[in-house]
Tab-separated table of C-alpha atoms and ligand atoms in Angstrom:
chain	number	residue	atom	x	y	z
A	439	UNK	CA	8.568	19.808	-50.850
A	440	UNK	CA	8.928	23.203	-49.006
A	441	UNK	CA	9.379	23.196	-44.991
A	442	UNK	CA	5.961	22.861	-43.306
A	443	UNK	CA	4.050	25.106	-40.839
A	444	UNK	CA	3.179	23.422	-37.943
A	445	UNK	CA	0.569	24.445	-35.267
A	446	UNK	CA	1.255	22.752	-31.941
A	447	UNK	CA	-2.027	22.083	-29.453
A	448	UNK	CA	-2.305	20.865	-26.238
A	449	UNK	CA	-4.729	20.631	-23.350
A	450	UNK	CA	-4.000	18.975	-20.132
A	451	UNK	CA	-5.570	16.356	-17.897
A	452	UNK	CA	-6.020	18.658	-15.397
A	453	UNK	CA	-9.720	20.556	-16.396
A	454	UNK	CA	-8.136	23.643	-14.513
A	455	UNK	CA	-9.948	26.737	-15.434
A	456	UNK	CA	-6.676	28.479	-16.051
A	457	UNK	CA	-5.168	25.856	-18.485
A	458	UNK	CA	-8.529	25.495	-19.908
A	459	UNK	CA	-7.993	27.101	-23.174
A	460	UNK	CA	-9.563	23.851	-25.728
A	461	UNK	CA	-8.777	22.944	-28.992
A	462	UNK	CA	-10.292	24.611	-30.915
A	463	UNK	CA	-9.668	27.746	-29.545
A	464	UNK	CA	-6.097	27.195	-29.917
A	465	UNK	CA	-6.795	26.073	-33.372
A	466	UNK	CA	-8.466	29.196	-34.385
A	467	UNK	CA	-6.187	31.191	-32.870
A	468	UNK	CA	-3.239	29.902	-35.104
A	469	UNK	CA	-4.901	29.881	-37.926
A	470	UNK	CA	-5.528	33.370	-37.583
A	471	UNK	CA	-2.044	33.970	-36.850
A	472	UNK	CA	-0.746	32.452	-39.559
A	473	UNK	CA	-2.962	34.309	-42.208
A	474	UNK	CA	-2.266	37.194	-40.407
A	475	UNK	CA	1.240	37.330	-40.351
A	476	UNK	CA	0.759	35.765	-43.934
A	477	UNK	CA	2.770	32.477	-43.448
A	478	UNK	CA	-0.095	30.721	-45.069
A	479	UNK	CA	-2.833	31.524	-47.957
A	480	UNK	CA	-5.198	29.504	-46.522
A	481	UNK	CA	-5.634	27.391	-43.245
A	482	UNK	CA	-4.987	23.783	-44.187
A	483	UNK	CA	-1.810	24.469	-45.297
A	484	UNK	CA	-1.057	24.189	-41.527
A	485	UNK	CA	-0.036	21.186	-40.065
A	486	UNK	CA	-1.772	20.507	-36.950
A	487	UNK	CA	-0.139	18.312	-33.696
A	488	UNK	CA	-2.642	17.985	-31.180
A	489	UNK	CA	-1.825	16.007	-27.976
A	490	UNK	CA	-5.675	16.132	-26.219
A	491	UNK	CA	-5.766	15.147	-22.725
A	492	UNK	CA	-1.580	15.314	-22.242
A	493	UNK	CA	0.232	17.123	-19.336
A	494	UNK	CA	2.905	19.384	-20.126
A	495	UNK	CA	5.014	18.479	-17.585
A	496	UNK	CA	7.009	15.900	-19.957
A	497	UNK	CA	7.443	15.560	-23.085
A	498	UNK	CA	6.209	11.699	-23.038
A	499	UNK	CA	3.023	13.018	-25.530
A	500	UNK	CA	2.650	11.444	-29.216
A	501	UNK	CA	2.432	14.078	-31.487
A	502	UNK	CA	4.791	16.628	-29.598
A	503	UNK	CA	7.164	13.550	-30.775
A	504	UNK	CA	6.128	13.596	-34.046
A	505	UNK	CA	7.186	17.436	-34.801
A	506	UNK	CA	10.502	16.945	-32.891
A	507	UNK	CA	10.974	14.080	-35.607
A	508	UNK	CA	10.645	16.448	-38.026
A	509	UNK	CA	12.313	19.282	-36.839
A	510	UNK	CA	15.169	17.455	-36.680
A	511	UNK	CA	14.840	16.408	-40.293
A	512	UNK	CA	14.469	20.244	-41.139
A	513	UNK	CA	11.345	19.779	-42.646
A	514	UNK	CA	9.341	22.936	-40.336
A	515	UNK	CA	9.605	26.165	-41.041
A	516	UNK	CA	7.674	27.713	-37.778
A	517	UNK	CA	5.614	26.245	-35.295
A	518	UNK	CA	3.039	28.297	-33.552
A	519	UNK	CA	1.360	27.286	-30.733
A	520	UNK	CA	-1.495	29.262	-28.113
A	521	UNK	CA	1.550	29.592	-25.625
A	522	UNK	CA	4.918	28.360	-23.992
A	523	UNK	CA	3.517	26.420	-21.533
A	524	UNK	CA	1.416	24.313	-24.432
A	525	UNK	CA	5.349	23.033	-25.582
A	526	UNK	CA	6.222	22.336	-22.357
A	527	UNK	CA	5.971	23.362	-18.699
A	528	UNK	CA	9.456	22.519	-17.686
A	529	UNK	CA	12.342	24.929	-17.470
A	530	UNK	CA	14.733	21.945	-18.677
A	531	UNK	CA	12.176	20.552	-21.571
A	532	UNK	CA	11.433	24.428	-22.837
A	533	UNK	CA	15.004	24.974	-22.929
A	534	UNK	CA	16.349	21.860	-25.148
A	535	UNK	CA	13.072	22.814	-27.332
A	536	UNK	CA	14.160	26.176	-28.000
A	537	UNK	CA	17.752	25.203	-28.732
A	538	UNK	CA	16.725	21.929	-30.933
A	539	UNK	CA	14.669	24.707	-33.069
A	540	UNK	CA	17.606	27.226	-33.246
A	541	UNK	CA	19.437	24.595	-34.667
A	542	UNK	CA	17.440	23.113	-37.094
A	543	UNK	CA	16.316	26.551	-37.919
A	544	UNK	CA	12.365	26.208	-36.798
A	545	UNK	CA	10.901	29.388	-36.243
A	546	UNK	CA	8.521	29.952	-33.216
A	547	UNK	CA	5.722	31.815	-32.465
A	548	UNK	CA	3.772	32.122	-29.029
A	549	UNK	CA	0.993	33.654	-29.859
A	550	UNK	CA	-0.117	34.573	-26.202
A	551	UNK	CA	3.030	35.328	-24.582
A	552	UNK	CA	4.559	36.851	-27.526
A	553	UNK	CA	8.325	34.428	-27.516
A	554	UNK	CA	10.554	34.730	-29.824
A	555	UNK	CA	14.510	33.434	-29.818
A	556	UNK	CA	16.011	35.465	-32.264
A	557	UNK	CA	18.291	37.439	-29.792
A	558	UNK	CA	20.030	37.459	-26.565
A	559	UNK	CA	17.433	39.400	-24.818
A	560	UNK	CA	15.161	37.529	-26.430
A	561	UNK	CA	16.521	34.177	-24.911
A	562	UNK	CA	16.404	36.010	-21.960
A	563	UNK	CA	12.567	36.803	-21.410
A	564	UNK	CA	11.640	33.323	-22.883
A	565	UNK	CA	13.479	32.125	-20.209
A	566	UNK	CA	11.741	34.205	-17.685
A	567	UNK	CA	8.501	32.967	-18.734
A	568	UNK	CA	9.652	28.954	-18.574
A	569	UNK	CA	10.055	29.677	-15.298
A	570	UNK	CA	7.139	31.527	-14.305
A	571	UNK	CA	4.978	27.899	-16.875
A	572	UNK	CA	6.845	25.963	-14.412
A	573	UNK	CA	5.752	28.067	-11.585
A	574	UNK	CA	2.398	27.792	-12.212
A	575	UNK	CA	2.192	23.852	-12.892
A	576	UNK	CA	3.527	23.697	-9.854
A	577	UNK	CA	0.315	25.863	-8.299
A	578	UNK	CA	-1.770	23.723	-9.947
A	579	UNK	CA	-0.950	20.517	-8.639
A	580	UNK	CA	-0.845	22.834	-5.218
A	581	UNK	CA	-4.336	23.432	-4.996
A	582	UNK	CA	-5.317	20.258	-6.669
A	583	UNK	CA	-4.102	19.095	-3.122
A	584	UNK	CA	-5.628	21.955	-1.473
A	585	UNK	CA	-8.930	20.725	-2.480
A	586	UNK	CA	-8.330	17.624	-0.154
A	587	UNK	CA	-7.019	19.506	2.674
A	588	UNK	CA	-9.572	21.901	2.955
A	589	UNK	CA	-12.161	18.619	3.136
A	590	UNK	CA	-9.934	17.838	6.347
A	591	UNK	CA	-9.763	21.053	7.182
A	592	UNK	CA	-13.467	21.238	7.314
A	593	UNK	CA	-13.584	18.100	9.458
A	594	UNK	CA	-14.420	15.738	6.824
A	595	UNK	CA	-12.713	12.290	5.802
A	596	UNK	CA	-10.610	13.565	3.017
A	597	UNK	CA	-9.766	10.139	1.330
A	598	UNK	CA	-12.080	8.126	-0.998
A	599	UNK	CA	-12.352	4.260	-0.666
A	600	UNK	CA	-12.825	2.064	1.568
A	601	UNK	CA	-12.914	3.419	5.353
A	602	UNK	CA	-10.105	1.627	7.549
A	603	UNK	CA	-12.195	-1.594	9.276
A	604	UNK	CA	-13.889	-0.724	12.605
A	605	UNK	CA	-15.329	2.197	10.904
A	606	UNK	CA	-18.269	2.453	8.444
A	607	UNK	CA	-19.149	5.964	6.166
A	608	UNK	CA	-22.562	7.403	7.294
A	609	UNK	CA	-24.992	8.793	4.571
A	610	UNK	CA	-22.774	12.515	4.978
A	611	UNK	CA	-19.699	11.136	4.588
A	612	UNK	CA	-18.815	11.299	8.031
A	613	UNK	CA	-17.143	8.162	9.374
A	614	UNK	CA	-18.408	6.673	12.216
A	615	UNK	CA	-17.509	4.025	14.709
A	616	UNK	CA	-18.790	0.376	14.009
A	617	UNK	CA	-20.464	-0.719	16.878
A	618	UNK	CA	-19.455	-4.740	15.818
A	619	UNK	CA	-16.329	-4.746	14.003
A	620	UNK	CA	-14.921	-2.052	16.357
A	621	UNK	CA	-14.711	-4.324	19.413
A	622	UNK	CA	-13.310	-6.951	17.076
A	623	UNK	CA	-10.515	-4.120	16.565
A	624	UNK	CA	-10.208	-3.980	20.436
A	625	UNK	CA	-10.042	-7.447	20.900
A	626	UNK	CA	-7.007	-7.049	18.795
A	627	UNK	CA	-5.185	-4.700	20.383
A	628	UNK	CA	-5.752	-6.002	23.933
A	629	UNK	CA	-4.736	-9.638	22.890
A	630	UNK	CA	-1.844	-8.095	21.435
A	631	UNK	CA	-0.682	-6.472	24.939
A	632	UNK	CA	-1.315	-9.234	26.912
A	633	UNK	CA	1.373	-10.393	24.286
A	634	UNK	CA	-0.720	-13.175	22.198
A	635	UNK	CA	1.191	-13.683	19.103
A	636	UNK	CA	-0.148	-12.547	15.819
A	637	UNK	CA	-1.385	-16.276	15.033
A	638	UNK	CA	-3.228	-16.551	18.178
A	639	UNK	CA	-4.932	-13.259	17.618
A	640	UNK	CA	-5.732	-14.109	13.642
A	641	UNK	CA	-7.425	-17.289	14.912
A	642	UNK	CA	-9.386	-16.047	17.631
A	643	UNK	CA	-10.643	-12.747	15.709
A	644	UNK	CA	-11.286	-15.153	12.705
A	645	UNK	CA	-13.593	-16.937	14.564
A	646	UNK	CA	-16.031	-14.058	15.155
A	647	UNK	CA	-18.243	-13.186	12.079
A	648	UNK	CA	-17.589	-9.244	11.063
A	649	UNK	CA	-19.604	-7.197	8.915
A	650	UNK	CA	-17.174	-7.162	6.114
A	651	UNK	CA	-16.602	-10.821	5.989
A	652	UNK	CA	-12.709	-10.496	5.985
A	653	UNK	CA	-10.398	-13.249	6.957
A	654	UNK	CA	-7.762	-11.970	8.512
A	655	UNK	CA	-4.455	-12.469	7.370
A	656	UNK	CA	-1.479	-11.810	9.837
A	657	UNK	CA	-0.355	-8.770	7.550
A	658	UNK	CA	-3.659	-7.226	8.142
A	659	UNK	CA	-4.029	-7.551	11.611
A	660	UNK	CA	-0.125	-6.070	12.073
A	661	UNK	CA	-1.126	-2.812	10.083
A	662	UNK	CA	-4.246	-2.327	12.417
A	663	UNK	CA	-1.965	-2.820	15.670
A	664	UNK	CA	0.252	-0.293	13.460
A	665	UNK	CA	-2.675	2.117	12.670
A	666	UNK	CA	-2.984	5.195	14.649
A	667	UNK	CA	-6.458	5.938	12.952
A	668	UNK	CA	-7.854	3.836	15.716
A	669	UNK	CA	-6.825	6.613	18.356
A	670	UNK	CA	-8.845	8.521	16.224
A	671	UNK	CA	-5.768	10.563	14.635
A	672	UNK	CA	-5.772	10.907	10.929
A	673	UNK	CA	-2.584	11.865	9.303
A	674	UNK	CA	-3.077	12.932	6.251
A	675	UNK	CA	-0.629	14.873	4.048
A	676	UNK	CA	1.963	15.950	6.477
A	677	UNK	CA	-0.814	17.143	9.172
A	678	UNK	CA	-2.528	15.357	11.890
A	679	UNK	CA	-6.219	15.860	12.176
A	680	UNK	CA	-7.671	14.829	15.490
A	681	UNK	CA	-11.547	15.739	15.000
A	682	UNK	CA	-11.827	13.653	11.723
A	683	UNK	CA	-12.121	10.088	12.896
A	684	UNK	CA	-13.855	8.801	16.452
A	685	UNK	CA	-11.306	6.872	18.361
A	686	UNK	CA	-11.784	3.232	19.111
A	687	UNK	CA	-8.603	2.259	21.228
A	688	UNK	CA	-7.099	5.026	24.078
A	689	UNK	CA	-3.443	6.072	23.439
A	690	UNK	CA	-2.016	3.554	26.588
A	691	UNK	CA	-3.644	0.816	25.439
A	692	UNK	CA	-2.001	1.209	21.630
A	693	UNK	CA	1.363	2.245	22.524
A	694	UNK	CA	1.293	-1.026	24.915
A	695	UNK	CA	0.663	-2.736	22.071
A	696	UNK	CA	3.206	-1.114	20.055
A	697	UNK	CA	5.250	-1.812	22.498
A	698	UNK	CA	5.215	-5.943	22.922
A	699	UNK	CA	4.505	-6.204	19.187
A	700	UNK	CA	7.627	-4.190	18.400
A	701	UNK	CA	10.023	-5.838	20.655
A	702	UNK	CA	8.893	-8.914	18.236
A	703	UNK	CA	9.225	-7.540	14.864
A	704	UNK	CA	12.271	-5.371	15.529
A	705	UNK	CA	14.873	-8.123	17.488
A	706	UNK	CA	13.178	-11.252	16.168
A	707	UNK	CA	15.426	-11.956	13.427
A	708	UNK	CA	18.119	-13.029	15.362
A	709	UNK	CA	15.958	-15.019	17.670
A	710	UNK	CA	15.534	-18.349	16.664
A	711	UNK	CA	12.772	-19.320	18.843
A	712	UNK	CA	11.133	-15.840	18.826
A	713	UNK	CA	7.041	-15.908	19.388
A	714	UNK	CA	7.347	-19.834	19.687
A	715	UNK	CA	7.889	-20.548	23.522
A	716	UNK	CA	4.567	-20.537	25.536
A	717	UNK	CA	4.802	-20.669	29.237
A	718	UNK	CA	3.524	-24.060	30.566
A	719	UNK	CA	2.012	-22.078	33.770
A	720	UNK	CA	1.150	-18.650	33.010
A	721	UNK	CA	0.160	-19.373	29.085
A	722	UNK	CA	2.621	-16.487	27.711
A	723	UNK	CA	4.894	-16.440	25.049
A	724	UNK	CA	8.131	-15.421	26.329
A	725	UNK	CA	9.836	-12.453	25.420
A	726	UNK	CA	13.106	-12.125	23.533
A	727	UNK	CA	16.123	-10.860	25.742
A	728	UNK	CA	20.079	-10.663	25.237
A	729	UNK	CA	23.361	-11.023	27.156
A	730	UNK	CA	26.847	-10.273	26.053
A	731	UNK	CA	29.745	-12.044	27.542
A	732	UNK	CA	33.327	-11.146	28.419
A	733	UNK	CA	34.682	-12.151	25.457
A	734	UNK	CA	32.023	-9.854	23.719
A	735	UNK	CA	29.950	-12.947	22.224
A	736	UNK	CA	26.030	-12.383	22.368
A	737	UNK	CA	23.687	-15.121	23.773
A	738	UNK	CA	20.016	-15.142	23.567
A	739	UNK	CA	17.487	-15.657	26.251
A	740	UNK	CA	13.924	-15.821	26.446
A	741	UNK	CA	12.234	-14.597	29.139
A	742	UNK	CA	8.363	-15.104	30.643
A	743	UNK	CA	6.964	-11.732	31.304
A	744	UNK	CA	4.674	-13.308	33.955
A	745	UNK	CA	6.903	-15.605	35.832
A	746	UNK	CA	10.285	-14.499	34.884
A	747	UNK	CA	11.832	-17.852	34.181
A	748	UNK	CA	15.068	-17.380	32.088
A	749	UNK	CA	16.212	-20.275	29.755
A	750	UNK	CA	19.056	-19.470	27.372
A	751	UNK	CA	18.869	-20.333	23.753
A	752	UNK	CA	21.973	-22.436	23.698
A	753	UNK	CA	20.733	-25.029	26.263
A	754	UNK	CA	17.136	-24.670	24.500
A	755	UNK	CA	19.258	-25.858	21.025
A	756	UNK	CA	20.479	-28.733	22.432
A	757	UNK	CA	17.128	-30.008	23.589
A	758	UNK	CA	15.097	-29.187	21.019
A	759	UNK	CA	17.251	-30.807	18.226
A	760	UNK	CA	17.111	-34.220	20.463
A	761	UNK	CA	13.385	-33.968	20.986
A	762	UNK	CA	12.448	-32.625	17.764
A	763	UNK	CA	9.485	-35.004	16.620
A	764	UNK	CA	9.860	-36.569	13.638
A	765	UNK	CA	6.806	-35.732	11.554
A	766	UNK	CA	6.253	-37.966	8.501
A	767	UNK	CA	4.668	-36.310	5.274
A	768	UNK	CA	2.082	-38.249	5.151
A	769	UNK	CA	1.015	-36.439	8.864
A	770	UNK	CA	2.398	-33.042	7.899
A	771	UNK	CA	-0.457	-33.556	4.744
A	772	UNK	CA	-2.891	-34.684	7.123
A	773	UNK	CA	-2.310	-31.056	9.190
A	774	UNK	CA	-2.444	-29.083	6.276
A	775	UNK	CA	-5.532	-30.758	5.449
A	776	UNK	CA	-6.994	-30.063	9.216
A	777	UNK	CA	-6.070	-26.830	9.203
A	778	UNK	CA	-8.128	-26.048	5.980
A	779	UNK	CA	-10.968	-28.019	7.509
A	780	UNK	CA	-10.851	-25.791	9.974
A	781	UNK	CA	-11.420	-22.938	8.151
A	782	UNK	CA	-13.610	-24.122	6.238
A	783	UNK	CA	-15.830	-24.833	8.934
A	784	UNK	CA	-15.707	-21.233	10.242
A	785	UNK	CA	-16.949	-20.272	6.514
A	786	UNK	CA	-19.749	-22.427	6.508
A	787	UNK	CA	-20.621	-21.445	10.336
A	788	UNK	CA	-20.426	-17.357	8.820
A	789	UNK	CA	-22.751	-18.839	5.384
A	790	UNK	CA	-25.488	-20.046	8.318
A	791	UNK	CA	-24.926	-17.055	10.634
A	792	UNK	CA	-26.498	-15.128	7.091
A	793	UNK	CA	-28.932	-17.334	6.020
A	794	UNK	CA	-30.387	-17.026	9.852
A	795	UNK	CA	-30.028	-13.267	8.862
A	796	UNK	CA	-31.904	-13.837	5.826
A	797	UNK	CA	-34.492	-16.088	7.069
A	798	UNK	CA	-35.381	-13.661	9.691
A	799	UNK	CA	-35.843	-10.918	6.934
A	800	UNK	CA	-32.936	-9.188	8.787
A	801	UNK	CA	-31.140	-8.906	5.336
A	802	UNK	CA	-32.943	-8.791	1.865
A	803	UNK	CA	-32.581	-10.590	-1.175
A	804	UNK	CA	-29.777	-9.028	-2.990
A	805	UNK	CA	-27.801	-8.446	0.312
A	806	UNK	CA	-28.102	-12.228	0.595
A	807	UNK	CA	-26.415	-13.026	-2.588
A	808	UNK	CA	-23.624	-10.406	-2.406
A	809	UNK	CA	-22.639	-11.432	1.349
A	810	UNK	CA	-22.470	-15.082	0.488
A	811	UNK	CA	-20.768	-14.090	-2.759
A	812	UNK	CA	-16.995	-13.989	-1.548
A	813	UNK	CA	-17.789	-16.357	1.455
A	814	UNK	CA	-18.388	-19.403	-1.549
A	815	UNK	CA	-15.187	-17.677	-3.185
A	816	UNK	CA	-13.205	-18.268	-0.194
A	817	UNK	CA	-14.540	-21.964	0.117
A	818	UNK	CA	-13.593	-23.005	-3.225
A	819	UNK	CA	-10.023	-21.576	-2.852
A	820	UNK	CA	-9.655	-23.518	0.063
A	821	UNK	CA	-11.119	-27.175	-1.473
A	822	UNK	CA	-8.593	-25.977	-4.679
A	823	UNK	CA	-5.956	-25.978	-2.494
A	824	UNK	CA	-7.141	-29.263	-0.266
A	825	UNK	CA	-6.904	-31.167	-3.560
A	826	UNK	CA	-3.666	-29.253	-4.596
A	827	UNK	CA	-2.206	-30.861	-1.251
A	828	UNK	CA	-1.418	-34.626	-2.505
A	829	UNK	CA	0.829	-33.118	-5.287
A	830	UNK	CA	2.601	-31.316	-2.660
A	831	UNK	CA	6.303	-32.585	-1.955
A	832	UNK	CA	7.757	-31.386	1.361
A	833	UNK	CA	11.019	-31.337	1.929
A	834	UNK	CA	12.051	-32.589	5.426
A	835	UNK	CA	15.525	-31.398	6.868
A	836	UNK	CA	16.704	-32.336	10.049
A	837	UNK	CA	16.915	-29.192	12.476
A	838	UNK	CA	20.127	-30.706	14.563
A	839	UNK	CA	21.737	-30.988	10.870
A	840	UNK	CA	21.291	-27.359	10.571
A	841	UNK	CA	24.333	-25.082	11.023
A	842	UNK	CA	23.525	-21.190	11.057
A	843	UNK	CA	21.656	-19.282	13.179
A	844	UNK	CA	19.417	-17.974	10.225
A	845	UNK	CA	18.786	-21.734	8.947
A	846	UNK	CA	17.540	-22.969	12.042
A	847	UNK	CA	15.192	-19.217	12.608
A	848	UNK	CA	13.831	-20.227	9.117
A	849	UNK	CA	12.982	-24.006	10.353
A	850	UNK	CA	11.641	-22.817	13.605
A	851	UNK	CA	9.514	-19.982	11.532
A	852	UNK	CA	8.104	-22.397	8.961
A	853	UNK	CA	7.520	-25.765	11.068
A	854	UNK	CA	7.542	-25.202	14.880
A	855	UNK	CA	3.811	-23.780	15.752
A	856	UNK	CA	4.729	-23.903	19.586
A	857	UNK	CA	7.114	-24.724	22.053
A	858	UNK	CA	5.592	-25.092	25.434
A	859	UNK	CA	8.099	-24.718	28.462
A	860	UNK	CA	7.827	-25.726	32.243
A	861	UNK	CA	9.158	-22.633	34.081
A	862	UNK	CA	10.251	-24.701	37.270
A	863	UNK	CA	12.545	-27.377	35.415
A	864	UNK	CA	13.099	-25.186	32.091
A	865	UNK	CA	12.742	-27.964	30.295
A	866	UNK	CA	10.174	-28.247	27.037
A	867	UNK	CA	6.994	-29.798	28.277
A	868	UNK	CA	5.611	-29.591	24.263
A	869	UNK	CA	6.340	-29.497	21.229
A	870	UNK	CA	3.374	-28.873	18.747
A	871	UNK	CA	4.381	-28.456	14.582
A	872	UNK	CA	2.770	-26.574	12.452
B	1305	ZN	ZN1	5.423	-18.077	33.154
């Protein structure tokens, strides 16, 4: 069997007007090539690879693979494609191409651009034009981008989706401040600078009905004390947009709550009681502090930020591994099951919060169903896992057996809800488990 001729076609993802040239159009245009320059009698004696819908920015497309396969087995004669850029876009792709079909002796002919690798010189414009394919790629995906920005530019939300909660999308696309859910985003931030801990502030905004039904997790509510959106600056690739998106929370009142949630999440590691001691009097958690000594060695304190009573972690160690209560399972079950009770009864409060809605025609029919839809989700997660908890085996390890620093952080994390001091004696007053 004689060595093939193989016509190569491609058209991107991208429906660019400039790499729009489509299939057939490249088809005809080889075919007339190849009668033309009389490689062929007639046109299905060429041997067609189309990759439809594949960028040419790798070479991860099927039947590109297919005549490299067979290139290497010497089995093509030429392969002629629209232009360069349909074999590949990439200066480093184009290049091992053009050498793989020097090799194996595969002729090729651009028809467009005109590429040929016979000679030096030859080589040398190919090469050129590689770079100026992988130029214009580049451009491409530019203004791809461009598009977006110039929606920002303009003043306009640039990103698709869901809006970030505490803001709703009007009927233009604008986004606009939720007149509910917003002060549930405040509520937030100022509980967080009064320095509430990230539980406290999950229960208490959990407890108000929003108009997204989410349950807050503690992950969420740390990326909107993280989100600058809510000072109503978008940042969106590489520039800051101020005129975008209203602001909900004024620049003190965020960076204050940057500020106490940071000194948390940044030196809390080491801290093995950090965001579990509550002040007995003033009803704050205390904040974490350091001292080094002489001999260099580091010792923890934790401060109130009200009061200013000191207690050291060392002396708190001591205590707290004698008082420790000893919890059975059986009551550790019974709090797990409490604590899903508990949430459960905020779902069902939310389910007759909406069917007073509905009653009261406030909400129509289908809204009805689709609110209450992930509300009775939710619910039987939580019954799931209130039958799931008998099976459960917990693992009890005493905390004064515990040697390392990070052990006994771990313990504290998973089991200690709060520690409550009295600042006059420094003593603990409470100890309540999770
Ligand atoms: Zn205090």
């Amino acid at each position: 069997m004689g060595r093939i001729i193989a016509g190569y076609v491609r058209v991107s993802t991208l429906k660019q007007k400039n790499d729009g040239v489509s299939v057939d159009m490249q088809k005809e245009m080889i075919i007339k090539h190849a009668l033309m320059m009389e490689l062929v009698k007639n046109a299905d004696e060429i041997e067609f690879f189309i990759d439809d819908g594949y960028s040419g920015k790798s070479l991860e497309r099927p039947k590109i693979k297919e005549l490299i396969e067979k290139i290497k087995k010497d089995e093509v004669y030429a392969v002629i494609c629209y232009d360069l850029s349909r074999l590949s876009r990439e200066m480093f792709d184009s290049n091992s191409l053009l050498r793989m079909f020097n090799n194996h002796g595969a002729a090729l002919k651009c028809i467009y651009d005109q590429t040929s690798i016979k000679t030096a010189s030859d080589r040398f414009s190919t090469n050129i034009k590689i770079l100026n394919n992988q130029y214009e790629r580049e451009r491409i995906v530019e203004r791809t981008n461009d598009g977006l920005l110039s929606i920002a530019e303009s003043g306009r939300y640039p990103c698709g989706g869901i809006v970030s909660f505490g803001y709703f999308r009007g009927e233009d696309k604008n986004i606009y401040i939720h007149p509910t859910d917003s002060k549930i985003v405040r509520r937030m931030f100022e509980m967080a600078k009064k320095g509430y801990s990230i539980d406290d502030i999950r229960i208490t905004v959990n407890a108000i009905s929003n108009s997204r039904n989410i349950i807050f997790d503690n992950a969420h509510i740390r990326r909107i004390l993280k989100n600058k959106i809510y000072t109503g600056l978008l940042h969106y690739k590489g520039k800051d947009y101020t005129d975008i998106v209203p602001r909900i929370i004024e620049d003190s009142l965020f960076d204050e709550a940057q500020r106490v949630t940071r000194r948390y999440s940044k030196t809390g590691e080491g801290y093995i009681y950090n965001q579990r001691l509550y002040c007995k009097s003033c009803g704050k958690f205390f904040i974490n502090t350091h001292g080094t000594s002489a001999t260099g060695q580091r010792y923890n304190y934790y401060k109130c930020p009200e009061c200013n009573t000191i207690i050291s972690e060392n002396k708190l160690d001591t205590v707290f591994a004698e008082q420790e209560p000893d919890v059975s399972v059986s009551k550790m079950k019974a709090e797990l099951v409490n604590n899903i009770d508990y949430q459960l009864k905020l779902l069902n409060m939310r389910i007759r919060r909406i069917k007073n809605k509905y009653l009261k025609a406030v909400i129509n029919d289908e809204d009805y169903i689709e609110l209450l839809k992930p509300i009775n989700k939710a619910i039987d997660r939580l019954e799931d896992k209130k039958r799931g908890i008998d099976r459960v085996t917990i693992n009890k390890q005493r905390y004064g057996d515990m040697r390392s620093c990070e052990e006994k952080y771990k313990y504290v994390r998973n089991n200690v809800d709060k520690i409550i001091i009295e600042p006059e004696t420094k003593k603990i007053y409470k100890i309540l488990m999770k």
